[in-house]
PDB file of C-alpha atoms in Angstrom:
ATOM      1  CA  GLU G1288       4.288 -19.252 -22.745  1.00  0.00           C
ATOM      2  CA  ASP G1289       0.620 -19.913 -22.286  1.00  0.00           C
ATOM      3  CA  TYR G1290      -1.110 -17.446 -19.971  1.00  0.00           C
ATOM      4  CA  GLU G1291      -3.919 -19.884 -19.161  1.00  0.00           C
ATOM      5  CA  ALA G1292      -1.450 -22.304 -17.544  1.00  0.00           C
ATOM      6  CA  VAL G1293      -0.187 -19.730 -15.039  1.00  0.00           C
ATOM      7  CA  GLN G1294      -3.406 -17.769 -14.575  1.00  0.00           C
ATOM      8  CA  ARG G1295      -3.706 -18.758 -10.902  1.00  0.00           C
ATOM      9  CA  LYS G1296      -0.212 -17.513 -10.034  1.00  0.00           C
ATOM     10  CA  ILE G1297       0.025 -14.424 -12.263  1.00  0.00           C
ATOM     11  CA  LEU G1298      -2.567 -11.667 -12.740  1.00  0.00           C
ATOM     12  CA  ASP G1299      -3.318  -9.845 -15.968  1.00  0.00           C
ATOM     13  CA  PRO G1300      -2.316  -6.185 -15.403  1.00  0.00           C
ATOM     14  CA  ARG G1301      -5.305  -5.059 -17.480  1.00  0.00           C
ATOM     15  CA  GLY G1302      -7.687  -7.556 -15.874  1.00  0.00           C
ATOM     16  CA  SER G1303     -10.788  -6.744 -13.850  1.00  0.00           C
ATOM     17  CA  PHE G1304      -9.315  -7.829 -10.492  1.00  0.00           C
ATOM     18  CA  VAL G1305      -6.233  -5.615 -10.809  1.00  0.00           C
ATOM     19  CA  THR G1306      -8.355  -2.674 -11.964  1.00  0.00           C
ATOM     20  CA  LEU G1307     -10.791  -3.097  -9.067  1.00  0.00           C
ATOM     21  CA  TRP G1308      -7.977  -3.521  -6.550  1.00  0.00           C
ATOM     22  CA  ASN G1309      -6.242  -0.370  -7.813  1.00  0.00           C
ATOM     23  CA  LYS G1310      -9.450   1.607  -7.242  1.00  0.00           C
ATOM     24  CA  ILE G1311      -9.863   0.194  -3.729  1.00  0.00           C
ATOM     25  CA  PHE G1312      -6.231   0.927  -2.908  1.00  0.00           C
ATOM     26  CA  LEU G1313      -6.585   4.474  -4.231  1.00  0.00           C
ATOM     27  CA  ILE G1314      -9.484   5.076  -1.830  1.00  0.00           C
ATOM     28  CA  ALA G1315      -7.476   3.597   1.056  1.00  0.00           C
ATOM     29  CA  SER G1316      -4.515   5.824   0.158  1.00  0.00           C
ATOM     30  CA  LEU G1317      -6.739   8.906   0.122  1.00  0.00           C
ATOM     31  CA  ILE G1318      -8.126   7.998   3.538  1.00  0.00           C
ATOM     32  CA  SER G1319      -4.569   7.628   4.805  1.00  0.00           C
ATOM     33  CA  LEU G1320      -3.651  10.968   3.293  1.00  0.00           C
ATOM     34  CA  PHE G1321      -6.425  12.688   5.241  1.00  0.00           C
ATOM     35  CA  ILE G1322      -5.947  10.712   8.477  1.00  0.00           C
ATOM     36  CA  ASP G1323      -2.182  11.183   8.943  1.00  0.00           C
ATOM     37  CA  PRO G1324      -2.242  14.985   9.529  1.00  0.00           C
ATOM     38  CA  LEU G1325      -4.830  14.482  12.270  1.00  0.00           C
ATOM     39  CA  PHE G1326      -2.137  12.889  14.433  1.00  0.00           C
ATOM     40  CA  PHE G1327      -0.683  16.383  14.889  1.00  0.00           C
ATOM     41  CA  TYR G1328      -3.980  17.592  16.399  1.00  0.00           C
ATOM     42  CA  MET G1329      -3.957  15.087  19.249  1.00  0.00           C
ATOM     43  CA  PRO G1330      -2.052  17.101  21.856  1.00  0.00           C
ATOM     44  CA  ILE G1331      -4.326  19.473  23.788  1.00  0.00           C
ATOM     45  CA  VAL G1332      -2.975  22.421  25.802  1.00  0.00           C
ATOM     46  CA  LYS G1333      -4.737  22.849  29.141  1.00  0.00           C
ATOM     47  CA  GLU G1334      -5.132  26.079  31.096  1.00  0.00           C
ATOM     48  CA  GLU G1335      -2.360  25.018  33.457  1.00  0.00           C
ATOM     49  CA  MET G1336       0.080  25.102  30.497  1.00  0.00           C
ATOM     50  CA  CYS G1337       0.456  21.367  30.297  1.00  0.00           C
ATOM     51  CA  MET G1338      -0.119  19.199  27.288  1.00  0.00           C
ATOM     52  CA  VAL G1339      -2.306  16.136  27.322  1.00  0.00           C
ATOM     53  CA  SER G1340      -3.786  14.094  24.558  1.00  0.00           C
ATOM     54  CA  SER G1341      -7.309  12.931  23.986  1.00  0.00           C
ATOM     55  CA  ARG G1342      -7.279   9.173  24.547  1.00  0.00           C
ATOM     56  CA  SER G1343     -10.473   8.564  22.580  1.00  0.00           C
ATOM     57  CA  PHE G1344      -9.130  10.547  19.612  1.00  0.00           C
ATOM     58  CA  GLU G1345      -5.897   8.528  19.760  1.00  0.00           C
ATOM     59  CA  ILE G1346      -7.794   5.264  19.696  1.00  0.00           C
ATOM     60  CA  VAL G1347     -10.060   6.272  16.809  1.00  0.00           C
ATOM     61  CA  LEU G1348      -7.157   7.505  14.686  1.00  0.00           C
ATOM     62  CA  THR G1349      -5.088   4.440  15.459  1.00  0.00           C
ATOM     63  CA  VAL G1350      -7.879   2.048  14.530  1.00  0.00           C
ATOM     64  CA  ILE G1351      -8.593   3.838  11.244  1.00  0.00           C
ATOM     65  CA  ARG G1352      -4.923   4.105  10.329  1.00  0.00           C
ATOM     66  CA  SER G1353      -4.315   0.445  11.218  1.00  0.00           C
ATOM     67  CA  ALA G1354      -7.216  -0.590   8.988  1.00  0.00           C
ATOM     68  CA  VAL G1355      -5.674   1.394   6.137  1.00  0.00           C
ATOM     69  CA  ASP G1356      -2.295  -0.233   6.832  1.00  0.00           C
ATOM     70  CA  VAL G1357      -3.925  -3.612   6.190  1.00  0.00           C
ATOM     71  CA  PHE G1358      -4.661  -2.384   2.658  1.00  0.00           C
ATOM     72  CA  TYR G1359      -0.988  -1.459   2.253  1.00  0.00           C
ATOM     73  CA  VAL G1360       0.081  -4.975   3.284  1.00  0.00           C
ATOM     74  CA  VAL G1361      -2.408  -6.534   0.879  1.00  0.00           C
ATOM     75  CA  GLN G1362      -1.093  -4.177  -1.817  1.00  0.00           C
ATOM     76  CA  ILE G1363       2.396  -5.578  -1.276  1.00  0.00           C
ATOM     77  CA  LEU G1364       1.073  -9.120  -1.664  1.00  0.00           C
ATOM     78  CA  VAL G1365      -0.906  -8.222  -4.786  1.00  0.00           C
ATOM     79  CA  ARG G1366       2.060  -6.470  -6.403  1.00  0.00           C
ATOM     80  CA  PHE G1367       3.978  -9.776  -6.490  1.00  0.00           C
ATOM     81  CA  ARG G1368       1.393 -11.220  -8.878  1.00  0.00           C
ATOM     82  CA  PRO G1369       0.703  -9.022 -11.954  1.00  0.00           C
ATOM     83  CA  ALA G1370       2.555  -9.695 -15.169  1.00  0.00           C
ATOM     84  CA  TYR G1371       4.399  -6.859 -16.866  1.00  0.00           C
ATOM     85  CA  VAL G1372       5.321  -5.896 -20.401  1.00  0.00           C
ATOM     86  CA  ALA G1373       8.932  -6.716 -21.225  1.00  0.00           C
ATOM     87  CA  PRO G1374      10.896  -3.528 -21.968  1.00  0.00           C
ATOM     88  CA  SER G1375      12.658  -5.199 -24.906  1.00  0.00           C
ATOM     89  CA  SER G1376       9.338  -5.942 -26.639  1.00  0.00           C
ATOM     90  CA  ARG G1377       7.858  -2.446 -26.440  1.00  0.00           C
ATOM     91  CA  VAL G1378       9.200  -1.445 -29.835  1.00  0.00           C
ATOM     92  CA  PHE G1379       6.114  -2.431 -31.844  1.00  0.00           C
ATOM     93  CA  GLY G1380       2.562  -2.924 -30.642  1.00  0.00           C
ATOM     94  CA  ARG G1381       1.559  -3.759 -27.099  1.00  0.00           C
ATOM     95  CA  GLY G1382       4.593  -5.814 -26.229  1.00  0.00           C
ATOM     96  CA  GLU G1383       5.000  -9.231 -24.689  1.00  0.00           C
ATOM     97  CA  LEU G1384       3.751  -9.984 -21.179  1.00  0.00           C
ATOM     98  CA  VAL G1385       6.282 -11.545 -18.817  1.00  0.00           C
ATOM     99  CA  ILE G1386       4.375 -14.210 -16.902  1.00  0.00           C
ATOM    100  CA  ASP G1387       7.255 -15.993 -15.181  1.00  0.00           C
ATOM    101  CA  SER G1388       6.460 -15.624 -11.482  1.00  0.00           C
ATOM    102  CA  SER G1389      10.121 -15.452 -10.420  1.00  0.00           C
ATOM    103  CA  LYS G1390      10.837 -12.634 -12.895  1.00  0.00           C
ATOM    104  CA  VAL G1391       7.726 -10.739 -11.785  1.00  0.00           C
ATOM    105  CA  ALA G1392       8.676 -11.078  -8.111  1.00  0.00           C
ATOM    106  CA  SER G1393      12.321 -10.132  -8.627  1.00  0.00           C
ATOM    107  CA  ARG G1394      11.343  -7.050 -10.664  1.00  0.00           C
ATOM    108  CA  TYR G1395       9.001  -5.914  -7.888  1.00  0.00           C
ATOM    109  CA  LEU G1396      11.620  -6.558  -5.184  1.00  0.00           C
ATOM    110  CA  ARG G1397      14.246  -4.557  -7.087  1.00  0.00           C
ATOM    111  CA  LYS G1398      12.130  -1.546  -8.030  1.00  0.00           C
ATOM    112  CA  GLU G1399       9.111  -0.895  -5.833  1.00  0.00           C
ATOM    113  CA  PHE G1400       9.080  -3.170  -2.795  1.00  0.00           C
ATOM    114  CA  TRP G1401      11.013  -0.982  -0.347  1.00  0.00           C
ATOM    115  CA  PRO G1402       8.897   2.186  -0.715  1.00  0.00           C
ATOM    116  CA  ASP G1403       5.770   0.050  -0.364  1.00  0.00           C
ATOM    117  CA  LEU G1404       7.163  -1.583   2.769  1.00  0.00           C
ATOM    118  CA  LEU G1405       8.008   1.806   4.288  1.00  0.00           C
ATOM    119  CA  ALA G1406       4.475   3.022   3.537  1.00  0.00           C
ATOM    120  CA  ALA G1407       3.016  -0.017   5.295  1.00  0.00           C
ATOM    121  CA  LEU G1408       4.948   0.509   8.520  1.00  0.00           C
ATOM    122  CA  PRO G1409       2.712   1.728  11.354  1.00  0.00           C
ATOM    123  CA  LEU G1410       4.873   4.745  12.195  1.00  0.00           C
ATOM    124  CA  PRO G1411       2.062   7.138  13.289  1.00  0.00           C
ATOM    125  CA  GLN G1412       0.594   4.502  15.598  1.00  0.00           C
ATOM    126  CA  VAL G1413       3.985   3.784  17.164  1.00  0.00           C
ATOM    127  CA  TYR G1414       4.514   7.511  17.652  1.00  0.00           C
ATOM    128  CA  VAL G1415       1.169   7.906  19.411  1.00  0.00           C
ATOM    129  CA  PHE G1416       1.563   5.093  21.906  1.00  0.00           C
ATOM    130  CA  ALA G1417       5.340   5.126  22.422  1.00  0.00           C
ATOM    131  CA  LEU G1418       6.146   8.818  22.563  1.00  0.00           C
ATOM    132  CA  CYS G1419       2.967  10.485  23.791  1.00  0.00           C
TER     133      CYS G1419
END
């Protein structure tokens, strides 16, 4: 098939957009990695032996984590678009790119969609406002 005909629907996995997006998503993932443990530091023990939480700290962490979750949702949408190298053609050379959008989407749904969806769920934010 001709890649130019489906260029709007399918992304080149070695293209500049995918490379740039992967770098941006890596930074967002690192921010998430450093933000998530801070949710454990929200409860404050007072002198009267009662626990309260800092409302301003909750709001700041929730806003930052929600902004990072937007990157996870966009990552899910982007992952439906890049072509992949067919496993049967990897014997010699670089292999043949699969650019059929239905095959690309079904491969992503079968292999990597569910962990990405679980990562995008706002579980720390729900914990903060529902349980605390």
